[in-house]
mmCIF file of C-alpha atoms in Angstrom:
data_model
loop_
_atom_site.group_PDB
_atom_site.id
_atom_site.type_symbol
_atom_site.label_atom_id
_atom_site.label_comp_id
_atom_site.label_asym_id
_atom_site.label_seq_id
_atom_site.Cartn_x
_atom_site.Cartn_y
_atom_site.Cartn_z
ATOM 1 C CA MET A 1 -0.005 -0.005 -0.009
ATOM 2 C CA HIS A 2 2.961 2.360 -0.167
ATOM 3 C CA GLY A 3 2.429 5.270 -2.542
ATOM 4 C CA ALA A 4 -1.365 5.006 -2.802
ATOM 5 C CA ALA A 5 -4.439 6.030 -0.846
ATOM 6 C CA PHE A 6 -6.276 3.237 0.946
ATOM 7 C CA SER A 7 -9.306 1.711 -0.749
ATOM 8 C CA ASP A 8 -12.603 1.276 1.103
ATOM 9 C CA LEU A 9 -11.819 -2.461 1.396
ATOM 10 C CA HIS A 10 -8.506 -1.788 3.126
ATOM 11 C CA LEU A 11 -10.109 0.770 5.454
ATOM 12 C CA HIS A 12 -12.935 -1.614 6.219
ATOM 13 C CA ARG A 13 -10.383 -4.225 7.212
ATOM 14 C CA MET A 14 -8.535 -1.709 9.381
ATOM 15 C CA ILE A 15 -11.725 -0.628 11.167
ATOM 16 C CA LYS A 16 -12.662 -4.313 11.569
ATOM 17 C CA GLU A 17 -9.303 -5.081 13.210
ATOM 18 C CA VAL A 18 -9.408 -2.019 15.491
ATOM 19 C CA SER A 19 -13.004 -2.923 16.397
ATOM 20 C CA ALA A 20 -11.992 -6.480 17.271
ATOM 21 C CA ILE A 21 -9.064 -5.474 19.492
ATOM 22 C CA SER A 22 -11.162 -2.765 21.202
ATOM 23 C CA ALA A 23 -13.952 -5.240 21.915
ATOM 24 C CA GLN A 24 -11.508 -7.738 23.429
ATOM 25 C CA LEU A 25 -9.842 -5.138 25.617
ATOM 26 C CA ASP A 26 -13.079 -3.482 26.686
ATOM 27 C CA PRO A 27 -15.914 -6.105 26.691
ATOM 28 C CA GLY A 28 -19.448 -4.882 26.726
ATOM 29 C CA ILE A 29 -19.868 -3.473 23.255
ATOM 30 C CA GLY A 30 -19.155 -5.877 20.441
ATOM 31 C CA ALA A 31 -17.122 -5.320 17.322
ATOM 32 C CA ASP A 32 -20.265 -5.610 15.173
ATOM 33 C CA TRP A 33 -21.772 -2.596 16.880
ATOM 34 C CA MET A 34 -18.729 -0.467 16.012
ATOM 35 C CA LEU A 35 -18.770 -1.557 12.371
ATOM 36 C CA LYS A 36 -22.467 -0.875 12.019
ATOM 37 C CA ARG A 37 -22.089 2.534 13.644
ATOM 38 C CA VAL A 38 -19.383 3.570 11.204
ATOM 39 C CA GLN A 39 -21.311 2.144 8.253
ATOM 40 C CA PHE A 40 -24.467 4.023 9.264
ATOM 41 C CA MET A 41 -22.435 7.245 9.435
ATOM 42 C CA ALA A 42 -21.272 6.552 5.863
ATOM 43 C CA TYR A 43 -24.856 6.036 4.716
ATOM 44 C CA GLU A 44 -25.883 9.341 6.352
ATOM 45 C CA LEU A 45 -22.929 11.172 4.769
ATOM 46 C CA ARG A 46 -23.739 9.882 1.286
ATOM 47 C CA THR A 47 -27.269 11.246 1.498
ATOM 48 C CA HIS A 48 -25.759 14.767 1.970
ATOM 49 C CA THR A 49 -23.194 14.465 -0.821
ATOM 50 C CA PRO A 50 -23.816 15.515 -4.461
ATOM 51 C CA PHE A 51 -22.868 13.128 -7.223
ATOM 52 C CA GLU A 52 -20.300 15.541 -8.701
ATOM 53 C CA ALA A 53 -17.915 17.440 -6.421
ATOM 54 C CA THR A 54 -14.247 18.357 -6.383
ATOM 55 C CA PRO A 55 -11.925 16.810 -3.707
ATOM 56 C CA PHE A 56 -11.964 20.199 -1.966
ATOM 57 C CA GLU A 57 -15.763 20.282 -1.898
ATOM 58 C CA LEU A 58 -15.868 16.671 -0.678
ATOM 59 C CA CYS A 59 -13.473 17.526 2.130
ATOM 60 C CA GLU A 60 -15.644 20.508 3.135
ATOM 61 C CA ILE A 61 -18.786 18.333 3.135
ATOM 62 C CA LEU A 62 -17.060 15.678 5.244
ATOM 63 C CA ASN A 63 -15.677 18.265 7.671
ATOM 64 C CA ASP A 64 -19.135 19.712 8.217
ATOM 65 C CA TYR A 65 -20.635 16.281 8.788
ATOM 66 C CA PHE A 66 -17.835 14.861 10.930
ATOM 67 C CA PHE A 67 -16.730 17.844 13.059
ATOM 68 C CA THR A 68 -19.778 20.164 13.058
ATOM 69 C CA GLN A 69 -22.829 17.933 12.827
ATOM 70 C CA LYS A 70 -21.457 14.910 14.681
ATOM 71 C CA GLY A 71 -19.155 16.919 16.919
ATOM 72 C CA PHE A 72 -16.051 14.757 16.749
ATOM 73 C CA LYS A 73 -13.041 16.324 18.469
ATOM 74 C CA ALA A 74 -9.363 15.293 18.361
ATOM 75 C CA ILE A 75 -7.427 14.915 21.623
ATOM 76 C CA PRO A 76 -3.747 15.217 20.477
ATOM 77 C CA LYS A 77 -2.193 14.782 23.938
ATOM 78 C CA ILE A 78 -3.950 11.631 25.034
ATOM 79 C CA HIS A 79 -1.551 11.141 27.977
ATOM 80 C CA GLU A 80 -3.095 14.282 29.500
ATOM 81 C CA ALA A 81 -6.639 12.907 29.168
ATOM 82 C CA LYS A 82 -8.468 11.792 32.290
ATOM 83 C CA ASP A 83 -8.663 8.302 30.845
ATOM 84 C CA PRO A 84 -6.406 7.822 27.774
ATOM 85 C CA LEU A 85 -8.234 4.618 26.858
ATOM 86 C CA THR A 86 -11.309 6.716 26.047
ATOM 87 C CA CYS A 87 -9.231 8.276 23.277
ATOM 88 C CA LEU A 88 -7.980 4.946 21.925
ATOM 89 C CA LEU A 89 -10.702 2.294 22.177
ATOM 90 C CA LEU A 90 -12.988 2.607 19.183
ATOM 91 C CA GLN A 91 -16.313 2.013 20.971
ATOM 92 C CA ARG A 92 -15.525 4.788 23.410
ATOM 93 C CA VAL A 93 -14.414 7.186 20.687
ATOM 94 C CA LEU A 94 -17.698 6.540 18.797
ATOM 95 C CA SER A 95 -19.711 7.082 21.965
ATOM 96 C CA THR A 96 -17.980 10.193 23.269
ATOM 97 C CA ARG A 97 -17.089 11.557 19.790
ATOM 98 C CA SER A 98 -13.623 12.439 20.905
ATOM 99 C CA GLY A 99 -10.358 10.544 20.558
ATOM 100 C CA SER A 100 -6.781 10.412 19.430
ATOM 101 C CA PRO A 101 -6.025 11.911 15.979
ATOM 102 C CA ALA A 102 -5.034 8.406 14.772
ATOM 103 C CA VAL A 103 -8.417 6.870 15.624
ATOM 104 C CA LEU A 104 -10.343 9.828 14.279
ATOM 105 C CA SER A 105 -8.299 9.706 11.050
ATOM 106 C CA LEU A 106 -9.264 6.052 10.582
ATOM 107 C CA ILE A 107 -13.008 6.829 10.834
ATOM 108 C CA TYR A 108 -12.647 9.975 8.776
ATOM 109 C CA SER A 109 -10.718 8.195 5.973
ATOM 110 C CA PHE A 110 -13.331 5.419 5.771
ATOM 111 C CA LEU A 111 -16.121 7.976 5.468
ATOM 112 C CA ALA A 112 -14.057 9.827 2.821
ATOM 113 C CA THR A 113 -13.852 6.749 0.633
ATOM 114 C CA GLN A 114 -17.614 6.379 0.754
ATOM 115 C CA ILE A 115 -18.066 9.698 -1.047
ATOM 116 C CA GLY A 116 -15.175 9.274 -3.473
ATOM 117 C CA LEU A 117 -12.322 11.015 -1.592
ATOM 118 C CA ARG A 118 -9.206 8.909 -1.271
ATOM 119 C CA LEU A 119 -6.742 9.867 1.485
ATOM 120 C CA GLU A 120 -3.328 8.774 2.622
ATOM 121 C CA PHE A 121 -2.111 8.540 6.203
ATOM 122 C CA VAL A 122 0.967 10.725 6.400
ATOM 123 C CA ASP A 123 4.180 9.462 8.044
ATOM 124 C CA LEU A 124 4.431 12.107 10.700
ATOM 125 C CA ARG A 125 4.147 11.988 14.450
ATOM 126 C CA PRO A 126 1.830 12.766 16.010
ATOM 127 C CA THR A 127 -0.325 11.211 13.322
ATOM 128 C CA CYS A 128 -2.706 14.127 12.845
ATOM 129 C CA PHE A 129 -2.641 14.580 9.094
ATOM 130 C CA LEU A 130 -4.183 12.980 6.020
ATOM 131 C CA LYS A 131 -3.178 13.755 2.433
ATOM 132 C CA PHE A 132 -4.794 13.907 -0.958
ATOM 133 C CA VAL A 133 -3.212 14.934 -4.262
ATOM 134 C CA VAL A 134 -4.859 17.083 -6.939
ATOM 135 C CA SER A 135 -3.046 17.765 -10.229
ATOM 136 C CA GLY A 136 0.220 16.603 -8.636
ATOM 137 C CA VAL A 137 -0.078 19.006 -5.692
ATOM 138 C CA SER A 138 -0.321 17.632 -2.147
ATOM 139 C CA HIS A 139 -2.967 18.914 0.235
ATOM 140 C CA TYR A 140 -3.209 17.950 3.914
ATOM 141 C CA VAL A 141 -6.173 17.503 6.242
ATOM 142 C CA ASP A 142 -5.445 18.579 9.841
ATOM 143 C CA MET A 143 -7.296 16.165 12.159
ATOM 144 C CA SER A 144 -6.513 18.320 15.197
ATOM 145 C CA GLY A 145 -7.806 21.443 13.392
ATOM 146 C CA GLU A 146 -11.288 20.103 12.537
ATOM 147 C CA GLY A 147 -10.244 19.056 9.044
ATOM 148 C CA ARG A 148 -8.589 22.343 8.029
ATOM 149 C CA MET A 149 -6.899 21.947 4.676
ATOM 150 C CA LEU A 150 -3.179 22.841 4.504
ATOM 151 C CA SER A 151 -0.595 23.198 1.762
ATOM 152 C CA SER A 152 2.851 21.685 2.239
ATOM 153 C CA ASP A 153 4.164 25.055 3.476
ATOM 154 C CA ASP A 154 1.180 25.480 5.825
ATOM 155 C CA LEU A 155 1.839 21.990 7.182
ATOM 156 C CA LEU A 156 5.452 22.702 7.913
ATOM 157 C CA GLU A 157 4.552 25.960 9.660
ATOM 158 C CA SER A 158 1.905 24.199 11.694
ATOM 159 C CA LEU A 159 4.299 21.520 12.819
ATOM 160 C CA HIS A 160 6.934 24.057 13.787
ATOM 161 C CA SER A 161 4.515 26.147 15.833
ATOM 162 C CA ARG A 162 2.328 23.484 17.399
ATOM 163 C CA PHE A 163 4.700 20.571 17.962
ATOM 164 C CA HIS A 164 8.053 22.362 18.082
ATOM 165 C CA LEU A 165 9.516 20.135 15.417
ATOM 166 C CA LYS A 166 12.584 21.944 14.169
ATOM 167 C CA ALA A 167 13.845 19.635 11.433
ATOM 168 C CA ILE A 168 11.485 17.703 9.193
ATOM 169 C CA PRO A 169 12.855 15.864 6.104
ATOM 170 C CA ALA A 170 10.998 16.990 2.989
ATOM 171 C CA GLU A 171 10.485 13.371 1.948
ATOM 172 C CA ALA A 172 8.568 12.686 5.174
ATOM 173 C CA LEU A 173 5.726 14.802 3.834
ATOM 174 C CA LEU A 174 5.369 12.531 0.838
ATOM 175 C CA GLU A 175 5.628 9.078 2.378
ATOM 176 C CA PRO A 176 2.289 7.467 3.135
ATOM 177 C CA VAL A 177 1.882 5.048 6.059
ATOM 178 C CA SER A 178 1.066 1.457 5.163
ATOM 179 C CA MET A 179 -1.902 -0.354 6.719
ATOM 180 C CA GLU A 180 0.477 -2.522 8.763
ATOM 181 C CA ARG A 181 2.389 0.518 10.000
ATOM 182 C CA PHE A 182 -0.786 2.340 10.991
ATOM 183 C CA LEU A 183 -2.157 -0.635 12.922
ATOM 184 C CA SER A 184 1.236 -1.278 14.562
ATOM 185 C CA GLU A 185 1.446 2.338 15.781
ATOM 186 C CA TYR A 186 -2.140 2.154 17.065
ATOM 187 C CA LEU A 187 -1.435 -1.043 18.961
ATOM 188 C CA THR A 188 1.805 0.418 20.343
ATOM 189 C CA SER A 189 -0.192 3.376 21.730
ATOM 190 C CA LEU A 190 -2.592 0.935 23.402
ATOM 191 C CA LYS A 191 0.318 -1.093 24.685
ATOM 192 C CA SER A 192 1.912 1.919 26.372
ATOM 193 C CA GLU A 193 -1.307 2.571 28.268
ATOM 194 C CA TYR A 194 -1.696 -1.044 29.444
ATOM 195 C CA VAL A 195 1.970 -1.123 30.501
ATOM 196 C CA ARG A 196 1.228 1.875 32.695
ATOM 197 C CA ARG A 197 -1.734 -0.009 34.179
ATOM 198 C CA THR A 198 0.238 -3.252 34.564
ATOM 199 C CA ASN A 199 -2.596 -5.179 32.917
ATOM 200 C CA LEU A 200 -0.744 -8.311 31.874
ATOM 201 C CA GLU A 201 -3.634 -10.204 30.211
ATOM 202 C CA SER A 202 -4.500 -7.227 28.004
ATOM 203 C CA LEU A 203 -0.820 -6.667 27.247
ATOM 204 C CA LEU A 204 -0.568 -10.273 26.026
ATOM 205 C CA LEU A 205 -3.566 -9.778 23.780
ATOM 206 C CA ILE A 206 -2.001 -6.620 22.272
ATOM 207 C CA GLN A 207 1.372 -8.327 21.960
ATOM 208 C CA ASN A 208 -0.158 -11.187 19.984
ATOM 209 C CA ALA A 209 -1.878 -8.692 17.674
ATOM 210 C CA LEU A 210 1.407 -6.848 17.132
ATOM 211 C CA MET A 211 3.210 -10.110 16.347
ATOM 212 C CA ALA A 212 0.540 -10.992 13.777
ATOM 213 C CA LEU A 213 1.488 -7.776 11.981
ATOM 214 C CA GLN A 214 5.266 -8.208 12.532
ATOM 215 C CA PRO A 215 5.854 -11.992 12.710
ATOM 216 C CA SER A 216 9.625 -11.722 12.166
ATOM 217 C CA SER A 217 10.235 -9.230 15.034
ATOM 218 C CA LEU A 218 12.613 -10.783 17.567
ATOM 219 C CA GLN A 219 12.024 -7.948 19.979
ATOM 220 C CA LEU A 220 8.295 -8.632 20.086
ATOM 221 C CA LEU A 221 9.009 -12.334 20.545
ATOM 222 C CA ALA A 222 11.284 -11.662 23.530
ATOM 223 C CA GLU A 223 8.731 -9.235 25.031
ATOM 224 C CA ARG A 224 5.998 -11.885 24.787
ATOM 225 C CA ALA A 225 8.251 -14.429 26.450
ATOM 226 C CA LEU A 226 8.748 -12.118 29.387
ATOM 227 C CA LEU A 227 4.994 -11.533 29.541
ATOM 228 C CA TYR A 228 4.377 -15.283 29.598
ATOM 229 C CA ARG A 229 6.918 -15.592 32.419
ATOM 230 C CA ARG A 230 5.169 -12.918 34.509
ATOM 231 C CA LEU A 231 1.816 -14.621 33.909
ATOM 232 C CA GLY A 232 3.243 -17.965 35.029
ATOM 233 C CA HIS A 233 3.000 -19.598 31.559
ATOM 234 C CA PHE A 234 6.474 -21.100 31.734
ATOM 235 C CA LYS A 235 6.207 -23.559 28.799
ATOM 236 C CA GLN A 236 5.027 -20.824 26.395
ATOM 237 C CA ALA A 237 7.754 -18.485 27.633
ATOM 238 C CA LEU A 238 10.493 -21.037 27.116
ATOM 239 C CA ALA A 239 9.152 -21.964 23.678
ATOM 240 C CA ASP A 240 9.345 -18.312 22.643
ATOM 241 C CA LEU A 241 12.835 -17.897 24.080
ATOM 242 C CA LYS A 242 14.139 -21.016 22.319
ATOM 243 C CA ARG A 243 12.838 -19.598 19.075
ATOM 244 C CA TYR A 244 14.357 -16.188 19.953
ATOM 245 C CA PHE A 245 17.838 -17.618 20.614
ATOM 246 C CA SER A 246 17.750 -19.694 17.451
ATOM 247 C CA PHE A 247 18.118 -16.312 15.660
ATOM 248 C CA HIS A 248 19.882 -14.202 18.292
ATOM 249 C CA ASP A 249 23.328 -14.592 19.919
ATOM 250 C CA LYS A 250 23.246 -14.996 23.694
ATOM 251 C CA GLU A 251 26.240 -12.722 24.028
ATOM 252 C CA THR A 252 24.322 -9.728 22.723
ATOM 253 C CA ALA A 253 20.893 -10.569 24.158
ATOM 254 C CA PRO A 254 19.298 -8.248 26.781
ATOM 255 C CA VAL A 255 20.274 -9.322 30.279
ATOM 256 C CA GLU A 256 16.701 -9.835 31.437
ATOM 257 C CA VAL A 257 15.904 -12.038 28.449
ATOM 258 C CA LEU A 258 18.966 -14.219 28.968
ATOM 259 C CA SER A 259 18.298 -14.442 32.704
ATOM 260 C CA VAL A 260 14.725 -15.654 32.208
ATOM 261 C CA PHE A 261 15.884 -18.172 29.565
ATOM 262 C CA ASN A 262 18.474 -19.615 31.946
ATOM 263 C CA GLU A 263 15.966 -19.659 34.794
ATOM 264 C CA LEU A 264 13.324 -21.559 32.802
ATOM 265 C CA THR A 265 15.863 -23.943 31.288
ATOM 266 C CA GLU A 266 17.109 -24.829 34.792
ATOM 267 C CA LEU A 267 13.497 -25.250 35.990
ATOM 268 C CA VAL A 268 12.762 -27.722 33.204
ATOM 269 C CA GLU A 269 15.928 -29.678 33.935
ATOM 270 C CA ARG A 270 15.050 -29.859 37.637
ATOM 271 C CA GLN A 271 11.587 -31.122 36.748
ATOM 272 C CA LYS A 272 13.044 -33.825 34.465
ATOM 273 C CA THR A 273 15.408 -34.941 37.275
ATOM 274 C CA THR A 274 12.551 -35.123 39.735
ATOM 275 C CA VAL A 275 10.508 -37.291 37.375
ATOM 276 C CA GLN A 276 13.437 -39.626 36.816
ATOM 277 C CA LEU A 277 14.002 -40.044 40.573
ATOM 278 C CA ILE A 278 10.316 -40.843 41.123
ATOM 279 C CA ASP A 279 10.390 -43.427 38.327
#
């Protein structure tokens, strides 16, 4: 998906995956409810959209619907929110109509495709901007500014003033974020919040979702092994660590990872010895 705006099918898959992880982390409202809520918004929006409109007109129509009529509001500094999960879990964002720029950009982009406006997620942090190109010129949608449209120069000025970013490579403005990258960054944001809460079961769920997106990541594999160890799942932890060390030298492994591997290996050996003595 590099170099092209997401299609409605890709965005539907992304919303489906975010809905599923949100429902698992915060039971009570199912993933189907979230999907139907977004799809109904798309139906409503289409009834207000003329058949022929320029990308700029479509953006204005969407902004009016999303930010003015529905009252969605971006919370850029989610760590300052009373409950950051309210800004990250999709069912809560849909209920309160406020959330992180990343979650809002996902909903906004899906709605955009339903009226013929294709957008790219821009590779900038914080992820507040979406991009569309008209006649070879890039235009940016500011999710923290109620969908205000910016030129490349306006975007740079906004980043300098609002986020105090002093040096931004020009190519960063042109590189779209892949679906896997977007979902990985979303899951990483969730992970940070659950680390703060020391919620190990939820962390394991997020870790598994991250590993499904990045199956070759040794770092994620080691992190899951340590999670398994903390949860008391020794066999799973050792299995992950054996796989980890089949690709990673022990001499350069993190101290904690090597320590847990040695601990669990010794535990298994002691158990084998005990079984042999009993026999």
